[in-house]
PDB file of C-alpha atoms in Angstrom:
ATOM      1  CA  UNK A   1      12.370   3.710 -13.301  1.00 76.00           C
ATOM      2  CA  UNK A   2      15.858   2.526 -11.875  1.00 79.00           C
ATOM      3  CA  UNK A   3      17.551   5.949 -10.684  1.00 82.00           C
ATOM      4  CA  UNK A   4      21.044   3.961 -10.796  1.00 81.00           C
ATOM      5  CA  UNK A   5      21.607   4.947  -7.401  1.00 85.00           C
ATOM      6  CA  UNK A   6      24.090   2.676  -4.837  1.00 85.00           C
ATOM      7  CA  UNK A   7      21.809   0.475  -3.204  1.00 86.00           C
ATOM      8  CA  UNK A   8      22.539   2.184  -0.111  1.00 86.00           C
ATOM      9  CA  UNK A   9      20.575   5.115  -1.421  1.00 90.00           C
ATOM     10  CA  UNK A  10      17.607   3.737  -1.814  1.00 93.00           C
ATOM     11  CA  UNK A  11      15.056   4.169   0.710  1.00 96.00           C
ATOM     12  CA  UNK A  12      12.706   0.959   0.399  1.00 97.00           C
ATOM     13  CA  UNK A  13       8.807   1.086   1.185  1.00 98.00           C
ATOM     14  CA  UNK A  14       6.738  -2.499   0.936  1.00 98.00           C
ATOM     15  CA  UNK A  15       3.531  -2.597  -0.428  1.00 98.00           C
ATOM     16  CA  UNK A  16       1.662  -5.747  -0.258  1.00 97.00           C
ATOM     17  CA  UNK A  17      -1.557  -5.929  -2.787  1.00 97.00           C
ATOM     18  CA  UNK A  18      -3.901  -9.208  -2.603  1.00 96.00           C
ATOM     19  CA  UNK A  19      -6.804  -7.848  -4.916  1.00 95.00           C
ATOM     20  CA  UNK A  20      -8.589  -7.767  -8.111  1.00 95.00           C
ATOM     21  CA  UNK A  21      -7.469  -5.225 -10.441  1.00 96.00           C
ATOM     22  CA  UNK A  22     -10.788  -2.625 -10.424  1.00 95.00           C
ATOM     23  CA  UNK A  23     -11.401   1.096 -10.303  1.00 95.00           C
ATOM     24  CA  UNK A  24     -10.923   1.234  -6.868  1.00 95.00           C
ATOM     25  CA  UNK A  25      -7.834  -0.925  -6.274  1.00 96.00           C
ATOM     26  CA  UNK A  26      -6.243   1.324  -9.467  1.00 97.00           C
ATOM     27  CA  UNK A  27      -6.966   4.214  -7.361  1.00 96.00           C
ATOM     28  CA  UNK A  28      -5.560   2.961  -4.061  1.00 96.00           C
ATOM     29  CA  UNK A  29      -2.273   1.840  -6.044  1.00 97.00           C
ATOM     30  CA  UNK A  30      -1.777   4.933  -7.787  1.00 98.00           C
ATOM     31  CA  UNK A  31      -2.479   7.096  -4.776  1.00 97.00           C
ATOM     32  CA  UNK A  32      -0.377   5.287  -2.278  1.00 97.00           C
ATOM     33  CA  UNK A  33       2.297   5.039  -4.614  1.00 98.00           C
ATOM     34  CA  UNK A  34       2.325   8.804  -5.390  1.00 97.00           C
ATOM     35  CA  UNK A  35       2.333   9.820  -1.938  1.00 97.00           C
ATOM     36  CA  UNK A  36       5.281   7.808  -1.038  1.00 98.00           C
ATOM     37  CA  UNK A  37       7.509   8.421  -3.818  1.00 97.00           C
ATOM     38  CA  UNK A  38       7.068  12.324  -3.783  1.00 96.00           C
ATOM     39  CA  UNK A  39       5.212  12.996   0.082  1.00 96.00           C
ATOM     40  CA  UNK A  40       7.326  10.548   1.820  1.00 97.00           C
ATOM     41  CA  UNK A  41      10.360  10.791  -0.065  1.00 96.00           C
ATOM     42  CA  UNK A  42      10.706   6.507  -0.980  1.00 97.00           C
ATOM     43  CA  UNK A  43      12.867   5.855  -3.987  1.00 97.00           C
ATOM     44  CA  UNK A  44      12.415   2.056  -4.054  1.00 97.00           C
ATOM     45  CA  UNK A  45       8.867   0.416  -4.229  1.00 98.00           C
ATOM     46  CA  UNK A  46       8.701  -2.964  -3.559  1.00 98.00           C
ATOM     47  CA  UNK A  47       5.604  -4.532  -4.215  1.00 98.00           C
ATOM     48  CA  UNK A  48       4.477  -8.278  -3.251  1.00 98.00           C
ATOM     49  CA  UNK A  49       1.531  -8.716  -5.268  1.00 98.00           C
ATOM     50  CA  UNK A  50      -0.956 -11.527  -6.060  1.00 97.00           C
ATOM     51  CA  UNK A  51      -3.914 -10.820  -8.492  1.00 97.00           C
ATOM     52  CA  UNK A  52      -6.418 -12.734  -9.916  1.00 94.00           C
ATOM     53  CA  UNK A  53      -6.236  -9.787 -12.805  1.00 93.00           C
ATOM     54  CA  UNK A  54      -9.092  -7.737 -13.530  1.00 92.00           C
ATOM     55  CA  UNK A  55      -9.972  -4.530 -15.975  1.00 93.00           C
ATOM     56  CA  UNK A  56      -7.414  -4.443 -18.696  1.00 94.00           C
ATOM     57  CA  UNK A  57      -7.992  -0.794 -19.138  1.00 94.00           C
ATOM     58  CA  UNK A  58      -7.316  -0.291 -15.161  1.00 96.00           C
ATOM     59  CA  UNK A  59      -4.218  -2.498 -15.218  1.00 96.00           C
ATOM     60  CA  UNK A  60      -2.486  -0.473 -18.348  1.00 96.00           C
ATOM     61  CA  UNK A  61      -3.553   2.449 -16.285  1.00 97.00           C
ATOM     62  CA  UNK A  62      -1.510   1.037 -13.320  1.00 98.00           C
ATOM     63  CA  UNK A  63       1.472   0.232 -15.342  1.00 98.00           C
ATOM     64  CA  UNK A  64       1.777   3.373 -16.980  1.00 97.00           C
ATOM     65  CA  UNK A  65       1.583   5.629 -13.665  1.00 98.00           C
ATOM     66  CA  UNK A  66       4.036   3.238 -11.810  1.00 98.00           C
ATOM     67  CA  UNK A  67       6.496   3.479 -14.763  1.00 97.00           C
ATOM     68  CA  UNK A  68       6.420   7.292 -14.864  1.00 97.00           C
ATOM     69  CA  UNK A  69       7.408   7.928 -10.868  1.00 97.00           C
ATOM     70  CA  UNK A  70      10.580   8.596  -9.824  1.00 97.00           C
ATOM     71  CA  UNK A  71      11.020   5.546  -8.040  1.00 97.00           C
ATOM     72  CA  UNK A  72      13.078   2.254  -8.849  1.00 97.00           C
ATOM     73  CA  UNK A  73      10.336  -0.019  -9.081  1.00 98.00           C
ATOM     74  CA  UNK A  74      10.853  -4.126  -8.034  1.00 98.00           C
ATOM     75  CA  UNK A  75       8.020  -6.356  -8.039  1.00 98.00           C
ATOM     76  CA  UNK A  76       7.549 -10.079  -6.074  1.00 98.00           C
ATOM     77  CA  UNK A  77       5.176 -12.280  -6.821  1.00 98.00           C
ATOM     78  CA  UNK A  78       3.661 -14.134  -3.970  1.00 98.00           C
ATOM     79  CA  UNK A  79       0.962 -16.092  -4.770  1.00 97.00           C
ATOM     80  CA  UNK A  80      -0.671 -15.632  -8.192  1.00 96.00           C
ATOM     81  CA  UNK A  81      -0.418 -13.177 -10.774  1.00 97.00           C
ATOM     82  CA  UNK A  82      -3.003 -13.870 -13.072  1.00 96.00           C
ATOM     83  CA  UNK A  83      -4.295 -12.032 -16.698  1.00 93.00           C
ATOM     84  CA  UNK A  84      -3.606  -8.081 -16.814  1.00 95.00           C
ATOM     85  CA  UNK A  85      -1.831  -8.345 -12.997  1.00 96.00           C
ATOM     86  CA  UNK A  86       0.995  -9.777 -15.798  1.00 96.00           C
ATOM     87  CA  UNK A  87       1.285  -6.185 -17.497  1.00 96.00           C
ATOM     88  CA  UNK A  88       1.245  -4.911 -13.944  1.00 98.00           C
ATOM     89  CA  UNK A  89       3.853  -6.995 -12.548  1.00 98.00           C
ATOM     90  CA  UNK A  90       6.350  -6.161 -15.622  1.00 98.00           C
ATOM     91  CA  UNK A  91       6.507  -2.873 -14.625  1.00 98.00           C
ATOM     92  CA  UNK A  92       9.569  -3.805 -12.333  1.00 98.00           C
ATOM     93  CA  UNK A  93      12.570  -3.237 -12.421  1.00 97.00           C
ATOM     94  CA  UNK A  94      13.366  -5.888 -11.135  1.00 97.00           C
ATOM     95  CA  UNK A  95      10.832  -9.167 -10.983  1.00 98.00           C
ATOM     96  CA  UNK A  96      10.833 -12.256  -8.047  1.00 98.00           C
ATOM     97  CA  UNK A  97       8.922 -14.857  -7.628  1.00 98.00           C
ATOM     98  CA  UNK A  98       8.340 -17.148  -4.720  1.00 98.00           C
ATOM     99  CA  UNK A  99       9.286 -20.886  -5.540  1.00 97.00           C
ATOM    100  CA  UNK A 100       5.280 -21.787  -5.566  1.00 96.00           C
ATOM    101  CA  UNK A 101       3.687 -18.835  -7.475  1.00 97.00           C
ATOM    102  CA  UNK A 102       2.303 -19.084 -10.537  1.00 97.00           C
ATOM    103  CA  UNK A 103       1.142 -16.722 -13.502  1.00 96.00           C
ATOM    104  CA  UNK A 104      -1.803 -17.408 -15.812  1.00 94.00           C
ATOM    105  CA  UNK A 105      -2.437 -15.967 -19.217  1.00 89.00           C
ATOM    106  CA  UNK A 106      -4.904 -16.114 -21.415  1.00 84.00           C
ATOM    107  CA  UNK A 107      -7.346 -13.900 -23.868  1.00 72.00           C
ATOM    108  CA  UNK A 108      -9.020 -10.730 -23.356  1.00 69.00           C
ATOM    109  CA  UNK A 109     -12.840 -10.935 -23.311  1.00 63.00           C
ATOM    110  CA  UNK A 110     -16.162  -9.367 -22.415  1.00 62.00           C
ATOM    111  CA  UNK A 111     -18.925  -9.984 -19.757  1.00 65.00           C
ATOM    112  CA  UNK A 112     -22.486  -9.670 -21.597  1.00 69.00           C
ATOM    113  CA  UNK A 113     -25.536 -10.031 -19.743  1.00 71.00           C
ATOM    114  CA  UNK A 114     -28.783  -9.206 -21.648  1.00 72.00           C
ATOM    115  CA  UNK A 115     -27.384  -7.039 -24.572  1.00 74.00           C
ATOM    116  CA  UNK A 116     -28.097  -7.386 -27.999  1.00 74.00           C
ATOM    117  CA  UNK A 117     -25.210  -8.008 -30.432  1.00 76.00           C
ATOM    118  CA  UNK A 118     -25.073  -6.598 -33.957  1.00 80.00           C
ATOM    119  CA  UNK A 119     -22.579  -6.177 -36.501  1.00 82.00           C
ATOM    120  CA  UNK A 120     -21.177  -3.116 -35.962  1.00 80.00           C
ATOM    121  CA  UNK A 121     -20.851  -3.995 -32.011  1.00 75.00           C
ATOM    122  CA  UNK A 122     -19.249  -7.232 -32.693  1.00 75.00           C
ATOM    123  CA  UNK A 123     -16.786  -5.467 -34.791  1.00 81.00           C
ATOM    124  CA  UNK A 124     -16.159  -3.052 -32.216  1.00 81.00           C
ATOM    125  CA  UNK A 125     -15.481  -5.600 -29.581  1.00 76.00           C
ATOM    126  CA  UNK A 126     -13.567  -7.919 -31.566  1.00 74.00           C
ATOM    127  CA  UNK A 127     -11.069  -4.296 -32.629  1.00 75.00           C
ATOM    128  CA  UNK A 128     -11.466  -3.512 -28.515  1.00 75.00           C
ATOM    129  CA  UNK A 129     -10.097  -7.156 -27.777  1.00 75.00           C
ATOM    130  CA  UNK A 130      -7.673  -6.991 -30.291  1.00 79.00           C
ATOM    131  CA  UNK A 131      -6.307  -3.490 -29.485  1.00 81.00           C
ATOM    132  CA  UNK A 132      -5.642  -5.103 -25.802  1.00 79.00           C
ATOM    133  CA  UNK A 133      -4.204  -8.064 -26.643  1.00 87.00           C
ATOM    134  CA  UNK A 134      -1.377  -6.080 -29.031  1.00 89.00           C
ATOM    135  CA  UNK A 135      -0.834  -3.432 -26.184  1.00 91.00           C
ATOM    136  CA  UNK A 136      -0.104  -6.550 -23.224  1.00 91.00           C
ATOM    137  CA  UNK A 137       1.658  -8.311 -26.099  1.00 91.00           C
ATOM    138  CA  UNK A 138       4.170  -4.927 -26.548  1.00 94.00           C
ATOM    139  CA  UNK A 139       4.784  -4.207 -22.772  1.00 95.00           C
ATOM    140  CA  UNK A 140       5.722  -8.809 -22.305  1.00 95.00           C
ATOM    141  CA  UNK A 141       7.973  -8.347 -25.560  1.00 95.00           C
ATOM    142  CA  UNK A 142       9.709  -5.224 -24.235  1.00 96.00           C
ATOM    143  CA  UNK A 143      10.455  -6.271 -20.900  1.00 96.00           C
ATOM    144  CA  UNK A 144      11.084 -10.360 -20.949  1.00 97.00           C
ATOM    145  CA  UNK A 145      13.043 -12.356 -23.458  1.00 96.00           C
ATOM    146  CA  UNK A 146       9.476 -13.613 -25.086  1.00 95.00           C
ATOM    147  CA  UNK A 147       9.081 -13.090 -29.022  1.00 95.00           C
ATOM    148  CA  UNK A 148       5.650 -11.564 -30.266  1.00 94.00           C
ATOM    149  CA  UNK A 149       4.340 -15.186 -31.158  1.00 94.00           C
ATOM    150  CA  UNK A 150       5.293 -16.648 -28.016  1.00 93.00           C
ATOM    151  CA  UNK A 151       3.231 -13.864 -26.196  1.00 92.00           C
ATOM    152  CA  UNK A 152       0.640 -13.741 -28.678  1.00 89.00           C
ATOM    153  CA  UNK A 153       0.695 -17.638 -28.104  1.00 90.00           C
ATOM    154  CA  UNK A 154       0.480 -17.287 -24.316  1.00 89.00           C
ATOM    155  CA  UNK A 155      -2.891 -15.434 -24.879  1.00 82.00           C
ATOM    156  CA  UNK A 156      -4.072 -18.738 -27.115  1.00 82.00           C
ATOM    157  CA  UNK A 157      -3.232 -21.712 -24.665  1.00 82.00           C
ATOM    158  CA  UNK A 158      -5.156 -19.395 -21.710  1.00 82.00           C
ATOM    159  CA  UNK A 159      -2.655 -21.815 -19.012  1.00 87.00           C
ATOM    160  CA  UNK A 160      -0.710 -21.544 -16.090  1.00 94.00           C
ATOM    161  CA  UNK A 161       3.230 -21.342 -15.588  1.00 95.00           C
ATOM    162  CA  UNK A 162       5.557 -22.096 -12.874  1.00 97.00           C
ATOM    163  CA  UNK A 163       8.180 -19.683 -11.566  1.00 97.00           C
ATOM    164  CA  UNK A 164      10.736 -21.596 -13.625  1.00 96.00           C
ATOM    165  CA  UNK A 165       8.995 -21.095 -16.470  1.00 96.00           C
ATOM    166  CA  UNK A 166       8.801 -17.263 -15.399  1.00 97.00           C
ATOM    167  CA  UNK A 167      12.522 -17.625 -15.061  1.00 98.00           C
ATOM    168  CA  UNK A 168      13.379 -19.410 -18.355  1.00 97.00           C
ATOM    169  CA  UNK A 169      11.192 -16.243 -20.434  1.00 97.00           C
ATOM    170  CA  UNK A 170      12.908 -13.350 -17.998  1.00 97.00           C
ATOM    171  CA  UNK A 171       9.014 -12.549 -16.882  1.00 97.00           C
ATOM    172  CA  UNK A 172      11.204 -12.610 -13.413  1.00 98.00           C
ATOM    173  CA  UNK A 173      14.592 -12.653 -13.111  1.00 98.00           C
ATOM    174  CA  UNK A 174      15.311 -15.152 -10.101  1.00 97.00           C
ATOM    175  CA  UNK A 175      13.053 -17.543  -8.133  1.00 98.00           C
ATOM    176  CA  UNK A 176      13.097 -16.485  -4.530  1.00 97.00           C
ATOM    177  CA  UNK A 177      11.065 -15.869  -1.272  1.00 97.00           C
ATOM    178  CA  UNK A 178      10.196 -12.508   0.433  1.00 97.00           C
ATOM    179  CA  UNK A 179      12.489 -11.264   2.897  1.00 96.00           C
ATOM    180  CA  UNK A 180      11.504  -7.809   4.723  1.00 97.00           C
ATOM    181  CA  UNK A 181      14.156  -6.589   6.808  1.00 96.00           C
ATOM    182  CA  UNK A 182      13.650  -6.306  10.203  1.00 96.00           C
ATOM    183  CA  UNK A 183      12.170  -2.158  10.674  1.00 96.00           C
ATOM    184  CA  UNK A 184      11.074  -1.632   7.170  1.00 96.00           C
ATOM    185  CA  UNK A 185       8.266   0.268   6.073  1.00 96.00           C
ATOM    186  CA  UNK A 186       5.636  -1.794   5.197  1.00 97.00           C
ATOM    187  CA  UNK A 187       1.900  -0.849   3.845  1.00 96.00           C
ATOM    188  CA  UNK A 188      -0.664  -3.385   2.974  1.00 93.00           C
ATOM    189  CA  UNK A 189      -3.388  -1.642   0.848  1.00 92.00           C
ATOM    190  CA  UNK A 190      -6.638  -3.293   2.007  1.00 87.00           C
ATOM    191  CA  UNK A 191      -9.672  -3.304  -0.196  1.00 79.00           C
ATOM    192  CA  UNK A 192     -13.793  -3.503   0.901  1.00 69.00           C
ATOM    193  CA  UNK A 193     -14.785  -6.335  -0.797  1.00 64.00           C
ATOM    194  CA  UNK A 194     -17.714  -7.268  -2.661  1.00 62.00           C
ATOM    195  CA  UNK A 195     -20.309  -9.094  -1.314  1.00 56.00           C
ATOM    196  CA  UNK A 196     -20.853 -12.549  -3.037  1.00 55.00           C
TER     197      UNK A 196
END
């Protein structure tokens, strides 16, 4: 939330976040977040993020806990922020992008492996994909200048956009690059990852 303080007042802490949205990078975000904001007394997060996306549930899970602290909240996209790292980014405040990011959207779905499908669970699915796809819909309609078809829409053509793009909807409200000044606080949240 923007406290509306002089920008003098704001005591700035960087987080940079490379990962795929999971259980434990929701964790890590939360918790690092937290502890800065109300251990370490930062009133300005600054995140530079680049997702490939990830667990809709974890990602709404981010959003809503980074809304709620009491912390103006700006967000930078540095690479890619792909799928629900979209409902994640829009959490800002304020929204960047560097001149060759992208973001990607497209539909929610489901990985199967060896289940059987009946009625009632493809109902419950289909209601499960649906429910998602309003609640990502809501939080792109309520903070960019997108109409609920054109979001809805975004989820159909499952493409890629250019920071002007980003621009042009108010996904981001200027195309720039990073600059960290020169002593800031800077945490990079680093993440095991899976073995492939």
């Amino acid at each position: 939330m923007d406290l509306g303080l002089p920008e003098a007042d704001y005591k700035t802490a960087y987080i940079t976040v490379s990962a795929e949205i999971d259980v434990t990078t929701t964790e890590q975000i939360i918790a690092t977040s937290s502890a800065l904001v109300t251990q370490q007394h930062f009133n300005h997060l600054y995140f530079l993020i680049s997702t490939p996306g990830g667990s809709v549930m974890n990602g709404i899970n981010v959003y809503n806990v980074l809304r709620g602290l009491p912390a103006k909240l700006t967000f930078h996209n540095v690479g890619n922020v792909d799928s629900i790292g979209n409902a994640i980014f829009l959490a800002g405040d304020q929204r960047y992008a560097c001149p060759h990011s992208t973001f990607m959207f497209h539909g929610i779905g489901f990985d199967i492996q060896k289940s059987r499908i009946e009625q009632k669970n493809a109902k419950e699915m289909l209601d499960g994909i649906l429910a998602d796809q309003k609640r990502i819909v809501s939080i792109m309609v309520e903070h960019t200048n997108l109409s609920v078809a054109e979001a809805a829409n975004l989820f159909k053509e499952a493409r890629t956009k250019d920071a002007t793009y980003a621009a042009s909807k108010r996904i981001i409200f200027d195309v720039r690059d990073v600059n960290i000044p020169t002593g800031a606080a800077v945490f990079s949240l680093v993440f095991q990852r899976k073995a492939v």
